[in-house]
CSV table of C-alpha atoms in Angstrom, one decimal:
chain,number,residue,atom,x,y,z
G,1,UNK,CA,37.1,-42.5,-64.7
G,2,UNK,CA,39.7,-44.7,-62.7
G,3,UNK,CA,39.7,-44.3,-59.1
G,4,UNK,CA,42.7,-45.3,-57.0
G,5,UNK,CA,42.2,-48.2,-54.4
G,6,UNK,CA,41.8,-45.6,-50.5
G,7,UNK,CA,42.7,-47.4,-47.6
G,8,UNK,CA,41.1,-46.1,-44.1
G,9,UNK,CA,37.9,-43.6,-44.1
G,10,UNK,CA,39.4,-39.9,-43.6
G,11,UNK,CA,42.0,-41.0,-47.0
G,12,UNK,CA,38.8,-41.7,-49.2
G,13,UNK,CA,37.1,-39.1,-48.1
G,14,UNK,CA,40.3,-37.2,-49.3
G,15,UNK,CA,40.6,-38.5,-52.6
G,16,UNK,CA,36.5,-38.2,-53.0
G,17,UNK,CA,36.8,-34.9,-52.5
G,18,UNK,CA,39.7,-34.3,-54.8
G,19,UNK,CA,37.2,-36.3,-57.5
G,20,UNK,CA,34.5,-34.0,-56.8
G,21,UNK,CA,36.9,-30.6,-57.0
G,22,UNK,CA,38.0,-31.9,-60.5
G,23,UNK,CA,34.8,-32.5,-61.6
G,24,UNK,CA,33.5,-29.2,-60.7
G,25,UNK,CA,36.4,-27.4,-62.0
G,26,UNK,CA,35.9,-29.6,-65.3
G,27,UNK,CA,32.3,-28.0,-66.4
G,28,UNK,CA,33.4,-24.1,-64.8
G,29,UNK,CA,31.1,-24.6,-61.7
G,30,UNK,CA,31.8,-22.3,-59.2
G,31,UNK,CA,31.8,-23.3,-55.5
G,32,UNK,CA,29.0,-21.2,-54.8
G,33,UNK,CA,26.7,-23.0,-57.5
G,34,UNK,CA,27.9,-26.1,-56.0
G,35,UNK,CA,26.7,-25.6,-53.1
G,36,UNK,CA,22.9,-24.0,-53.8
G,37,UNK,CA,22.9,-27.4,-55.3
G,38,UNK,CA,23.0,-29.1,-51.7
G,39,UNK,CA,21.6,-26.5,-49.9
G,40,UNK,CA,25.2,-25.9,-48.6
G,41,UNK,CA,27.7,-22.4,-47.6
G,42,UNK,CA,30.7,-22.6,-50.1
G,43,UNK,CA,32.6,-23.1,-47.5
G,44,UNK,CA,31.4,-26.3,-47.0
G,45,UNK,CA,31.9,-27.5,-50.9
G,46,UNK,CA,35.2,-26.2,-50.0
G,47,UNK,CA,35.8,-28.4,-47.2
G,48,UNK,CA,34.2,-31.5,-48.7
G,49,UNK,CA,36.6,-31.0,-51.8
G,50,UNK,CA,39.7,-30.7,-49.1
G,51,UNK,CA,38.3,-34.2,-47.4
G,52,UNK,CA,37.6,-32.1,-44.0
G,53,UNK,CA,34.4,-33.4,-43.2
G,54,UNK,CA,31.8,-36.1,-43.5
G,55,UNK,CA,29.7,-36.9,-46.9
G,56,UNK,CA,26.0,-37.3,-47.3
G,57,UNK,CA,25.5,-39.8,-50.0
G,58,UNK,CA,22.7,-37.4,-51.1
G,59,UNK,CA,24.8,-35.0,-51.6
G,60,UNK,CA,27.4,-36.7,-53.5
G,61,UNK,CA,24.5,-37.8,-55.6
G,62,UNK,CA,23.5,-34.3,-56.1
G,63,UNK,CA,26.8,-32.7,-57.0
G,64,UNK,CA,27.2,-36.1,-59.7
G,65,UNK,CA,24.3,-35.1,-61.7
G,66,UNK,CA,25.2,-31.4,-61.6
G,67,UNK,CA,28.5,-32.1,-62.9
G,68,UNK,CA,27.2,-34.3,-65.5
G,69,UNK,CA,28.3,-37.4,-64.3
G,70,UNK,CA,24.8,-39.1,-64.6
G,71,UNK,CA,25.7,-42.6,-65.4
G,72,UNK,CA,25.5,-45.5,-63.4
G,73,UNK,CA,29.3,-47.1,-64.4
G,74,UNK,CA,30.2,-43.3,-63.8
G,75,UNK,CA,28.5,-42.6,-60.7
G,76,UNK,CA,28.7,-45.8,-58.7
G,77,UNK,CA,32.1,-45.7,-58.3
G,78,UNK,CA,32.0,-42.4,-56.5
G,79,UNK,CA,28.7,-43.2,-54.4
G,80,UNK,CA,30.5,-46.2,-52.9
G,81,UNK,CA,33.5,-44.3,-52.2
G,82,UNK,CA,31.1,-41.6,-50.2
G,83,UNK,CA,29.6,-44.9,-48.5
G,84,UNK,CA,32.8,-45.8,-47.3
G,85,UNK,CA,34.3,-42.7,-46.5
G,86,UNK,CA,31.8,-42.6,-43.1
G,87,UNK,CA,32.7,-46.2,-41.6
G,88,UNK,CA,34.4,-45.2,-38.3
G,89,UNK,CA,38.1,-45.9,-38.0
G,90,UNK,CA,38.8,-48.3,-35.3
G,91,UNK,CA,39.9,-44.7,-33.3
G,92,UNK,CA,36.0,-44.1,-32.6
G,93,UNK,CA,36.1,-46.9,-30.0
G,94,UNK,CA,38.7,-44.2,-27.7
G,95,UNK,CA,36.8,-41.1,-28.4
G,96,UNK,CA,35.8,-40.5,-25.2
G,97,UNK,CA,39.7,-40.0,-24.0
G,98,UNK,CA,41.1,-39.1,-27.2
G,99,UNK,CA,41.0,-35.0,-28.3
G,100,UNK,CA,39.2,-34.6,-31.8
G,101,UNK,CA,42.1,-32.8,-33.2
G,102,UNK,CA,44.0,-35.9,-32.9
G,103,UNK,CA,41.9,-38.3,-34.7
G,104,UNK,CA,42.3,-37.1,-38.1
G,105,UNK,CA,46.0,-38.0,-37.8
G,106,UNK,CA,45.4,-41.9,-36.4
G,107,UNK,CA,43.5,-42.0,-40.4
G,108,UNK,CA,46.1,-40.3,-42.1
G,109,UNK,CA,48.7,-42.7,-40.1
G,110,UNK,CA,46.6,-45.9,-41.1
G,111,UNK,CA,46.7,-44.9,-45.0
G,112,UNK,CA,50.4,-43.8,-44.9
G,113,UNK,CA,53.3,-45.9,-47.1
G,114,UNK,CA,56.0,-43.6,-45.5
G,115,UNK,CA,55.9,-42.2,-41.9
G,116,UNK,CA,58.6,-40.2,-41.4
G,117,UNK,CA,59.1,-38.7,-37.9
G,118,UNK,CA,61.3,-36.8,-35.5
G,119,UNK,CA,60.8,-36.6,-31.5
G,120,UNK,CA,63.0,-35.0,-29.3
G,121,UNK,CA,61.0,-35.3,-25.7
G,122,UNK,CA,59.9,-39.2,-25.7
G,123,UNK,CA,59.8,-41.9,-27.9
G,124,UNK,CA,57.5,-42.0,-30.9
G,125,UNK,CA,54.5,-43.3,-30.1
G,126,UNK,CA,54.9,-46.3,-32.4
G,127,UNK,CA,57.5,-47.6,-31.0
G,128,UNK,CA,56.7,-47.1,-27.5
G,129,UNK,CA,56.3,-50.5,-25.2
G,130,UNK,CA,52.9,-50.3,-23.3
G,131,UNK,CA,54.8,-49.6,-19.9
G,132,UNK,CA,57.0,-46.8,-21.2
G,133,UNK,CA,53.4,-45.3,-23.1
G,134,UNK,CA,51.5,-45.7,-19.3
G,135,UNK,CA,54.3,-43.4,-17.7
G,136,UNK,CA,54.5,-40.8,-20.5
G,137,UNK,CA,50.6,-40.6,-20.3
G,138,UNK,CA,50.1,-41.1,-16.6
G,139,UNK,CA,52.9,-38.4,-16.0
G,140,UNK,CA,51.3,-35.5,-18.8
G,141,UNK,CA,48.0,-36.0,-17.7
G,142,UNK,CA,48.1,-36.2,-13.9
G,143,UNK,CA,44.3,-35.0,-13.4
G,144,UNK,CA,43.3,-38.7,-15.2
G,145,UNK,CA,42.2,-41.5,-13.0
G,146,UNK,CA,43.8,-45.3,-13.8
G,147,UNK,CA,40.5,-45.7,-15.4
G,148,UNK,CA,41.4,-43.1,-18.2
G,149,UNK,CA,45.4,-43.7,-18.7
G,150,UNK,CA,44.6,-47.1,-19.6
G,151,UNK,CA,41.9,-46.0,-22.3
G,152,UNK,CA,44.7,-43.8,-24.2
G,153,UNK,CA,47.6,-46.8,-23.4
G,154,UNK,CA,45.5,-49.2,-25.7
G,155,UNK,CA,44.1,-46.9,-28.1
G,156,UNK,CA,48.4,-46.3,-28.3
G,157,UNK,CA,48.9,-49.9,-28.7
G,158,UNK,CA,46.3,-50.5,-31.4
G,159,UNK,CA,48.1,-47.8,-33.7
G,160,UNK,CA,51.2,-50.2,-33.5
G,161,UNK,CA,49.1,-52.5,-35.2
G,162,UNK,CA,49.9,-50.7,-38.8
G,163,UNK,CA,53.7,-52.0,-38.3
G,164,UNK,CA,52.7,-55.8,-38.5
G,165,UNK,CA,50.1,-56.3,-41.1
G,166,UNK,CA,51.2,-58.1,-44.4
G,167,UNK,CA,51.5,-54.6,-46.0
G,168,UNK,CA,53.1,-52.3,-43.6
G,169,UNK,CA,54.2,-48.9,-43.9
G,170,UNK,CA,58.0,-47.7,-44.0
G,171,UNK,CA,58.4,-46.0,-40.3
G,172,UNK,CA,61.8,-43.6,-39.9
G,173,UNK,CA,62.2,-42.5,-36.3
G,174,UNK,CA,64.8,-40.0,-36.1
G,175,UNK,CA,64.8,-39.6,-32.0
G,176,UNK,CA,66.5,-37.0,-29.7
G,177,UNK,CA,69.4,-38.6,-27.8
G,178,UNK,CA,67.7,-37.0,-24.8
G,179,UNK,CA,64.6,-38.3,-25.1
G,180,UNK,CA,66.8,-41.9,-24.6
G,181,UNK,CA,68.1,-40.5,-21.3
G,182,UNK,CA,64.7,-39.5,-20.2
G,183,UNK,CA,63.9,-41.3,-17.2
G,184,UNK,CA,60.3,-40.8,-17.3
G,185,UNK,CA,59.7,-44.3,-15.7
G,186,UNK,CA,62.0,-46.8,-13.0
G,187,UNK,CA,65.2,-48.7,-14.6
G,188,UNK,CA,63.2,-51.5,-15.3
G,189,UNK,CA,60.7,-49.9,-18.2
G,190,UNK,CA,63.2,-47.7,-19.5
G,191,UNK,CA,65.5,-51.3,-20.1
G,192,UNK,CA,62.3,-52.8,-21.5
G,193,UNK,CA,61.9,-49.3,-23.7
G,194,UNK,CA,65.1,-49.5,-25.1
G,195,UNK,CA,65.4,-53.1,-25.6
G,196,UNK,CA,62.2,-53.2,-28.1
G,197,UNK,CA,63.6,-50.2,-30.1
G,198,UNK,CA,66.8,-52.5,-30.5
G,199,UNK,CA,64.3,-55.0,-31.7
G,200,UNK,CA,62.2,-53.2,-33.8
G,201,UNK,CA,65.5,-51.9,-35.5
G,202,UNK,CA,65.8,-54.9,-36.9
G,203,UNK,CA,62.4,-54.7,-38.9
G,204,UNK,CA,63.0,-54.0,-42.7
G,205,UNK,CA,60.5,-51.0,-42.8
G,206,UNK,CA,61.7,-50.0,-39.6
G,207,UNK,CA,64.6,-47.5,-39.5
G,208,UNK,CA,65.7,-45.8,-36.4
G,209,UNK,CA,68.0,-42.9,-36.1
G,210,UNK,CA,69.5,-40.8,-32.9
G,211,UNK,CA,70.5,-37.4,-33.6
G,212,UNK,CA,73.2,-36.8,-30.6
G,213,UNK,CA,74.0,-34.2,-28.3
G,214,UNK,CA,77.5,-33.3,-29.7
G,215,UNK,CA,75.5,-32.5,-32.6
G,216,UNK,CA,74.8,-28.6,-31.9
G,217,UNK,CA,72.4,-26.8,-33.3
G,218,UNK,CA,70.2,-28.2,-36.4
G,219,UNK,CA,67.2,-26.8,-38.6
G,220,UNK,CA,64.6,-28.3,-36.8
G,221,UNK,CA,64.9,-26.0,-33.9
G,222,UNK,CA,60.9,-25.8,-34.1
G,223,UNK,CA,60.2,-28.7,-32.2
G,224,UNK,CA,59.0,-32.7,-33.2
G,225,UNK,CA,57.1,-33.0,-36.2
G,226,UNK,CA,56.1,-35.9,-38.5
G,227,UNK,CA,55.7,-36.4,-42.4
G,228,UNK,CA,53.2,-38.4,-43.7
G,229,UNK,CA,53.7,-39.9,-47.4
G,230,UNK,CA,50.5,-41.7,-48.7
G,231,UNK,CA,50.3,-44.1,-52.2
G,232,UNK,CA,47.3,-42.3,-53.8
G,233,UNK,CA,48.3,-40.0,-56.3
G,234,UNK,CA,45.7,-37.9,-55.0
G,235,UNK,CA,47.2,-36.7,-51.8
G,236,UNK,CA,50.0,-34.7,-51.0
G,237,UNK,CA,52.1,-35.0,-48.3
G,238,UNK,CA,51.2,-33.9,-45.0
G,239,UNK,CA,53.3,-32.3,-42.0
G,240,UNK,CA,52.0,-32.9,-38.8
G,241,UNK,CA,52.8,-30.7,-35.8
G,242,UNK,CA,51.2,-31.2,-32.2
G,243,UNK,CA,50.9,-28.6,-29.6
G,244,UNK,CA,49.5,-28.4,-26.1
G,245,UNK,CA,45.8,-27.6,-26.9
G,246,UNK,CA,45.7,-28.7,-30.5
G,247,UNK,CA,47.5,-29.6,-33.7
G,248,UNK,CA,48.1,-28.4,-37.5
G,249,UNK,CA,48.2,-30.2,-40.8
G,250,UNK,CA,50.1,-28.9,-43.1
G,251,UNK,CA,50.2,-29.6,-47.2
G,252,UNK,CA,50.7,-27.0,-49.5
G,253,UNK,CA,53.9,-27.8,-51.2
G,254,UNK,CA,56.7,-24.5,-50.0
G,255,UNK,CA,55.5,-25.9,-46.5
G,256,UNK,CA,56.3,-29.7,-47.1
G,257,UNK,CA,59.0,-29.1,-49.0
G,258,UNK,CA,60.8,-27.2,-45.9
G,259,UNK,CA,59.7,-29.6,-43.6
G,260,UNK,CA,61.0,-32.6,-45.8
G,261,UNK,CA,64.7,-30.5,-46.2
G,262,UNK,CA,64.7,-30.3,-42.5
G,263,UNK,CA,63.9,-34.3,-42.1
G,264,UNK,CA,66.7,-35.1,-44.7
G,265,UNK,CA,69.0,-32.3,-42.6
G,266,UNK,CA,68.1,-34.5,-39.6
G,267,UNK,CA,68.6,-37.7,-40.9
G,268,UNK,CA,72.5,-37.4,-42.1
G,269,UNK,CA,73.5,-35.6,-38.8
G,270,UNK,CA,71.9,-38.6,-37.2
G,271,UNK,CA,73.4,-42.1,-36.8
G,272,UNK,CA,73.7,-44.1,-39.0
G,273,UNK,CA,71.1,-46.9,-39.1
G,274,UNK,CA,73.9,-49.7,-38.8
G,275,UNK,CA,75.2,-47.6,-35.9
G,276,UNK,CA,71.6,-46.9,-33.8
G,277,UNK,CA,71.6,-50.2,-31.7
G,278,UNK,CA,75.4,-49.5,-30.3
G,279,UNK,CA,74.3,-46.3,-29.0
G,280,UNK,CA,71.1,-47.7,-27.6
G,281,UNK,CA,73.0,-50.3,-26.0
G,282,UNK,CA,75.3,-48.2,-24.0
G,283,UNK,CA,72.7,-45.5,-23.0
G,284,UNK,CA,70.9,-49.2,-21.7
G,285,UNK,CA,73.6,-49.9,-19.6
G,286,UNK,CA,73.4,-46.6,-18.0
G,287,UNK,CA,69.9,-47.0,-17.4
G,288,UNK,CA,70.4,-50.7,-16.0
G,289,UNK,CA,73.3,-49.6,-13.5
């Protein structure tokens, strides 16, 4: 058995679940067997198989011996993998101002090759300066004390991190020309805003498109949306979607697949990249006057 390298916890856990579901499936082991074996619904082998919640090394052990995996160049492997899948992502240090819906994403994010995404109210988060990110939270959230807004700007700032390590994932922004003409701060963050998305445009695995307002109407009348592409053959694709009170991951293939034909749709009724930082530039000047 060859396991693929999983970077960040919540993508092990994935593809240790996916190992498990195989295994299972391998020696005819029904879910509800699986899970008299750890004392467990089979709902919950269901979601440990899907990578939706945490593993008890016990039970991984467990489940190894009743699929027959019972030796040790077999089963360690697999046990270390459930050992790492419960470190905490760097996320747990903002839990207390961050929703638990959310989290799951920040993992996915950090184990993503390919983050495609499309936002039609603000900038993407990960290419938001720290000023611009205080006035988007400070204005969505008005109930928050200093204390709080502060808390969710660095916990936005650390995500950036993922765009400057030595192996950084491809990010395509496909932004909303409104959301460049959104004052949602004074002249001088919006210039400092649209100055670092000139810069970051100039990053090889950073590509940043503006669909414009001439453009009319276009498929992705459902709202923003991002499209997570990961390098274990393991995992799928996932859509993410974000609402007021919550958010949904999507993965089955007729939903990514319309999600992905949408992004494309986007994408050539968007600038070109070569074309972005001239339109920037003169929506600049307009905030600068």
């Amino acid at each position: 058995m060859t396991l693929q390298r999983a970077s960040g916890p919540i993508v092990r856990r994935v593809v240790l679940g996916t190992q498990l579901r195989r295994l299972r499936e391998a020696k005819g082991i029904s879910r509800v067997d699986a899970g008299y074996s750890i004392r467990a619904s089979e709902s919950k082998i269901s979601r440990l198989e899907l990578g939706r919640v945490s593993f008890k090394e016990r039970d991984v052990a467990d489940l190894l011996t009743l699929y027959g995996v019972t030796g040790e160049r077999d089963r360690s492997p697999l046990l270390e993998l459930a050992r790492q899948a419960n470190e905490p992502g760097w996320w747990q240090g903002f839990t207390d101002v961050m929703p638990g819906w959310f989290q799951p994403y920040l993992g996915l994010e950090e184990a993503a090759t390919l983050i495609r995404t499309y936002e039609l109210q603000f900038i993407p988060g990960l290419l938001q300066t720290k000023d611009y990110a205080r006035a988007v939270m400070a204005g969505a959230r008005q109930v928050d004390g200093d204390d709080v807004v502060e808390r969710r700007v660095q916990a936005r700032i650390s995500r950036q991190a993922i765009l400057d390590r030595p192996d950084p994932p491809r990010a395509w922004a496909i932004i909303d020309e409104a959301a460049l003409w959104r004052s949602v701060a004074g002249p001088a963050v919006m210039q400092g805003q649209l100055e670092h998305l000139i810069a970051l445009n100039a990053n090889p695995n950073i590509t940043i498109q503006v669909i414009p307002f001439n453009v009319g109407p276009h498929t992705a009348e459902g709202g923003a949306f991002s499209i997570l592409r990961f390098g274990e053959p393991d995992i799928a694709d996932v859509v993410y979607l974000e609402h007021l009170t919550g958010s949904v991951y999507l993965d089955k293939p007729d939903d990514v697949t319309r999600y992905t034909l949408a992004m494309d749709n986007l994408a050539l009724k968007s600038t070109a990249p070569d074309d972005t930082v001239k339109v920037i530039e003169k929506i600049a000047s307009y905030h600068a006057a």
